[in-house]
């Protein structure tokens, strides 16, 4: 799992400070294989290949979240609290849509031959 969640914190003196804290709460969660050390070398090769592709896929989700946070940070300049909250909502919706599109386009990474795809564990012949 990879991605993030956008969040704004407004200080109590926002009216005079005109500053906010923007957090992207980035996440990257990867699976482990508890029996990896006991696996045969060809099985490890297959796992490592799949794991690298999965990491690329999940890094793509994180990159979408970082890009959304960067754009939101730029868009927040000079905005009121009400406007900032509306921008946050729009940015979060757009980010979720981009995450969904990436997963739809790649079949959650399983589609072969596409960017952020090829996440396939092939143990045939191992």
PDB file of C-alpha atoms in Angstrom:
ATOM      1  CA  UNK A   1       0.000   0.000   0.000  1.00  0.00           C
ATOM      2  CA  UNK A   2       1.294   3.444  -0.860  1.00  0.00           C
ATOM      3  CA  UNK A   3      -0.091   6.947  -0.938  1.00  0.00           C
ATOM      4  CA  UNK A   4      -0.961   9.660   1.492  1.00  0.00           C
ATOM      5  CA  UNK A   5      -3.656  11.740   3.095  1.00  0.00           C
ATOM      6  CA  UNK A   6      -3.661  15.534   2.970  1.00  0.00           C
ATOM      7  CA  UNK A   7      -4.332  17.468   6.158  1.00  0.00           C
ATOM      8  CA  UNK A   8      -4.260  21.146   7.163  1.00  0.00           C
ATOM      9  CA  UNK A   9      -3.692  22.470  10.679  1.00  0.00           C
ATOM     10  CA  UNK A  10      -4.692  26.057  11.345  1.00  0.00           C
ATOM     11  CA  UNK A  11      -3.079  27.864  14.297  1.00  0.00           C
ATOM     12  CA  UNK A  12      -5.344  29.695  16.720  1.00  0.00           C
ATOM     13  CA  UNK A  13      -3.855  32.991  15.499  1.00  0.00           C
ATOM     14  CA  UNK A  14      -4.517  32.213  11.814  1.00  0.00           C
ATOM     15  CA  UNK A  15      -6.190  35.583  11.255  1.00  0.00           C
ATOM     16  CA  UNK A  16      -2.964  37.400  12.110  1.00  0.00           C
ATOM     17  CA  UNK A  17      -0.358  34.793  11.119  1.00  0.00           C
ATOM     18  CA  UNK A  18      -1.918  33.649   7.826  1.00  0.00           C
ATOM     19  CA  UNK A  19       0.028  30.408   8.115  1.00  0.00           C
ATOM     20  CA  UNK A  20      -1.055  26.773   8.085  1.00  0.00           C
ATOM     21  CA  UNK A  21       0.675  23.445   8.426  1.00  0.00           C
ATOM     22  CA  UNK A  22       0.133  21.107   5.489  1.00  0.00           C
ATOM     23  CA  UNK A  23       0.815  17.411   6.078  1.00  0.00           C
ATOM     24  CA  UNK A  24       0.751  14.693   3.436  1.00  0.00           C
ATOM     25  CA  UNK A  25       0.832  11.719   5.878  1.00  0.00           C
ATOM     26  CA  UNK A  26       2.676   9.551   3.361  1.00  0.00           C
ATOM     27  CA  UNK A  27       2.427   5.778   3.650  1.00  0.00           C
ATOM     28  CA  UNK A  28       4.366   2.935   2.095  1.00  0.00           C
ATOM     29  CA  UNK A  29       3.562  -0.539   3.316  1.00  0.00           C
ATOM     30  CA  UNK A  30       5.165  -3.578   1.705  1.00  0.00           C
ATOM     31  CA  UNK A  31       4.573  -7.301   2.280  1.00  0.00           C
ATOM     32  CA  UNK A  32       7.067  -9.657   3.822  1.00  0.00           C
ATOM     33  CA  UNK A  33       7.592 -13.355   3.148  1.00  0.00           C
ATOM     34  CA  UNK A  34       8.324 -15.056   6.449  1.00  0.00           C
ATOM     35  CA  UNK A  35       9.763 -18.164   4.763  1.00  0.00           C
ATOM     36  CA  UNK A  36      12.066 -16.182   2.449  1.00  0.00           C
ATOM     37  CA  UNK A  37      15.230 -17.491   4.117  1.00  0.00           C
ATOM     38  CA  UNK A  38      14.079 -21.101   3.615  1.00  0.00           C
ATOM     39  CA  UNK A  39      13.064 -20.593  -0.025  1.00  0.00           C
ATOM     40  CA  UNK A  40      15.002 -21.995  -2.973  1.00  0.00           C
ATOM     41  CA  UNK A  41      17.135 -19.550  -4.945  1.00  0.00           C
ATOM     42  CA  UNK A  42      14.799 -19.520  -7.992  1.00  0.00           C
ATOM     43  CA  UNK A  43      11.854 -18.741  -5.680  1.00  0.00           C
ATOM     44  CA  UNK A  44      13.824 -15.875  -4.152  1.00  0.00           C
ATOM     45  CA  UNK A  45      14.629 -14.546  -7.629  1.00  0.00           C
ATOM     46  CA  UNK A  46      10.925 -14.626  -8.561  1.00  0.00           C
ATOM     47  CA  UNK A  47       9.951 -12.946  -5.267  1.00  0.00           C
ATOM     48  CA  UNK A  48      12.615 -10.239  -5.626  1.00  0.00           C
ATOM     49  CA  UNK A  49      11.508  -9.452  -9.183  1.00  0.00           C
ATOM     50  CA  UNK A  50       7.871  -9.151  -8.093  1.00  0.00           C
ATOM     51  CA  UNK A  51       8.847  -7.143  -5.004  1.00  0.00           C
ATOM     52  CA  UNK A  52      10.804  -4.596  -7.094  1.00  0.00           C
ATOM     53  CA  UNK A  53       7.829  -4.119  -9.405  1.00  0.00           C
ATOM     54  CA  UNK A  54       5.468  -3.799  -6.436  1.00  0.00           C
ATOM     55  CA  UNK A  55       7.770  -1.211  -4.874  1.00  0.00           C
ATOM     56  CA  UNK A  56       7.744   0.786  -8.141  1.00  0.00           C
ATOM     57  CA  UNK A  57       3.943   0.596  -8.163  1.00  0.00           C
ATOM     58  CA  UNK A  58       3.584   1.747  -4.562  1.00  0.00           C
ATOM     59  CA  UNK A  59       6.235   4.445  -5.054  1.00  0.00           C
ATOM     60  CA  UNK A  60       4.009   5.696  -7.886  1.00  0.00           C
ATOM     61  CA  UNK A  61       1.150   6.071  -5.409  1.00  0.00           C
ATOM     62  CA  UNK A  62       3.421   7.969  -3.018  1.00  0.00           C
ATOM     63  CA  UNK A  63       4.563  10.239  -5.854  1.00  0.00           C
ATOM     64  CA  UNK A  64       0.929  11.108  -6.611  1.00  0.00           C
ATOM     65  CA  UNK A  65       0.440  12.119  -2.965  1.00  0.00           C
ATOM     66  CA  UNK A  66       3.645  14.197  -2.920  1.00  0.00           C
ATOM     67  CA  UNK A  67       2.646  15.951  -6.137  1.00  0.00           C
ATOM     68  CA  UNK A  68      -0.819  16.702  -4.718  1.00  0.00           C
ATOM     69  CA  UNK A  69       0.716  18.127  -1.531  1.00  0.00           C
ATOM     70  CA  UNK A  70       3.207  20.255  -3.492  1.00  0.00           C
ATOM     71  CA  UNK A  71       0.447  21.680  -5.686  1.00  0.00           C
ATOM     72  CA  UNK A  72      -1.803  22.328  -2.699  1.00  0.00           C
ATOM     73  CA  UNK A  73       1.027  24.162  -0.913  1.00  0.00           C
ATOM     74  CA  UNK A  74       1.344  26.502  -3.898  1.00  0.00           C
ATOM     75  CA  UNK A  75      -2.427  26.947  -4.215  1.00  0.00           C
ATOM     76  CA  UNK A  76      -2.833  27.869  -0.525  1.00  0.00           C
ATOM     77  CA  UNK A  77      -0.801  31.081  -0.809  1.00  0.00           C
ATOM     78  CA  UNK A  78      -2.947  34.096   0.085  1.00  0.00           C
ATOM     79  CA  UNK A  79      -6.147  32.113   0.685  1.00  0.00           C
ATOM     80  CA  UNK A  80      -8.654  32.523   3.495  1.00  0.00           C
ATOM     81  CA  UNK A  81      -9.366  29.633   5.854  1.00  0.00           C
ATOM     82  CA  UNK A  82     -12.627  28.876   4.041  1.00  0.00           C
ATOM     83  CA  UNK A  83     -10.872  28.921   0.665  1.00  0.00           C
ATOM     84  CA  UNK A  84      -8.049  26.755   2.024  1.00  0.00           C
ATOM     85  CA  UNK A  85     -10.492  24.123   3.257  1.00  0.00           C
ATOM     86  CA  UNK A  86     -12.190  24.069  -0.135  1.00  0.00           C
ATOM     87  CA  UNK A  87      -8.806  23.700  -1.858  1.00  0.00           C
ATOM     88  CA  UNK A  88      -7.907  20.866   0.527  1.00  0.00           C
ATOM     89  CA  UNK A  89     -11.131  19.043  -0.290  1.00  0.00           C
ATOM     90  CA  UNK A  90     -10.588  19.464  -4.023  1.00  0.00           C
ATOM     91  CA  UNK A  91      -6.945  18.366  -3.808  1.00  0.00           C
ATOM     92  CA  UNK A  92      -7.858  15.284  -1.759  1.00  0.00           C
ATOM     93  CA  UNK A  93     -10.602  14.299  -4.223  1.00  0.00           C
ATOM     94  CA  UNK A  94      -8.271  14.790  -7.192  1.00  0.00           C
ATOM     95  CA  UNK A  95      -5.528  12.782  -5.484  1.00  0.00           C
ATOM     96  CA  UNK A  96      -7.918   9.893  -4.778  1.00  0.00           C
ATOM     97  CA  UNK A  97      -9.075   9.988  -8.399  1.00  0.00           C
ATOM     98  CA  UNK A  98      -5.475   9.829  -9.650  1.00  0.00           C
ATOM     99  CA  UNK A  99      -4.737   6.933  -7.276  1.00  0.00           C
ATOM    100  CA  UNK A 100      -7.817   5.085  -8.535  1.00  0.00           C
ATOM    101  CA  UNK A 101      -6.929   5.769 -12.173  1.00  0.00           C
ATOM    102  CA  UNK A 102      -3.438   4.377 -11.632  1.00  0.00           C
ATOM    103  CA  UNK A 103      -4.864   1.211 -10.083  1.00  0.00           C
ATOM    104  CA  UNK A 104      -7.547   0.913 -12.770  1.00  0.00           C
ATOM    105  CA  UNK A 105      -4.978   1.404 -15.567  1.00  0.00           C
ATOM    106  CA  UNK A 106      -2.619  -1.193 -14.065  1.00  0.00           C
ATOM    107  CA  UNK A 107      -5.163  -3.597 -12.529  1.00  0.00           C
ATOM    108  CA  UNK A 108      -3.580  -2.739  -9.160  1.00  0.00           C
ATOM    109  CA  UNK A 109      -0.147  -3.444 -10.636  1.00  0.00           C
ATOM    110  CA  UNK A 110      -1.017  -6.864 -12.078  1.00  0.00           C
ATOM    111  CA  UNK A 111      -1.410  -5.756 -15.702  1.00  0.00           C
ATOM    112  CA  UNK A 112       1.627  -6.747 -17.756  1.00  0.00           C
ATOM    113  CA  UNK A 113       3.538  -4.342 -19.950  1.00  0.00           C
ATOM    114  CA  UNK A 114       2.320  -1.046 -18.492  1.00  0.00           C
ATOM    115  CA  UNK A 115       4.025   1.573 -16.341  1.00  0.00           C
ATOM    116  CA  UNK A 116       3.638   0.584 -12.666  1.00  0.00           C
ATOM    117  CA  UNK A 117       2.423  -2.851 -13.769  1.00  0.00           C
ATOM    118  CA  UNK A 118       4.062  -6.261 -14.114  1.00  0.00           C
ATOM    119  CA  UNK A 119       3.640  -7.009 -10.400  1.00  0.00           C
ATOM    120  CA  UNK A 120       3.464 -10.745 -11.001  1.00  0.00           C
ATOM    121  CA  UNK A 121       4.865 -13.518  -8.836  1.00  0.00           C
ATOM    122  CA  UNK A 122       5.783 -16.241 -11.332  1.00  0.00           C
ATOM    123  CA  UNK A 123       6.966 -19.408  -9.593  1.00  0.00           C
ATOM    124  CA  UNK A 124       6.650 -21.655 -12.638  1.00  0.00           C
ATOM    125  CA  UNK A 125       9.845 -23.597 -13.190  1.00  0.00           C
ATOM    126  CA  UNK A 126      11.259 -22.824  -9.761  1.00  0.00           C
TER     127      UNK A 126
END
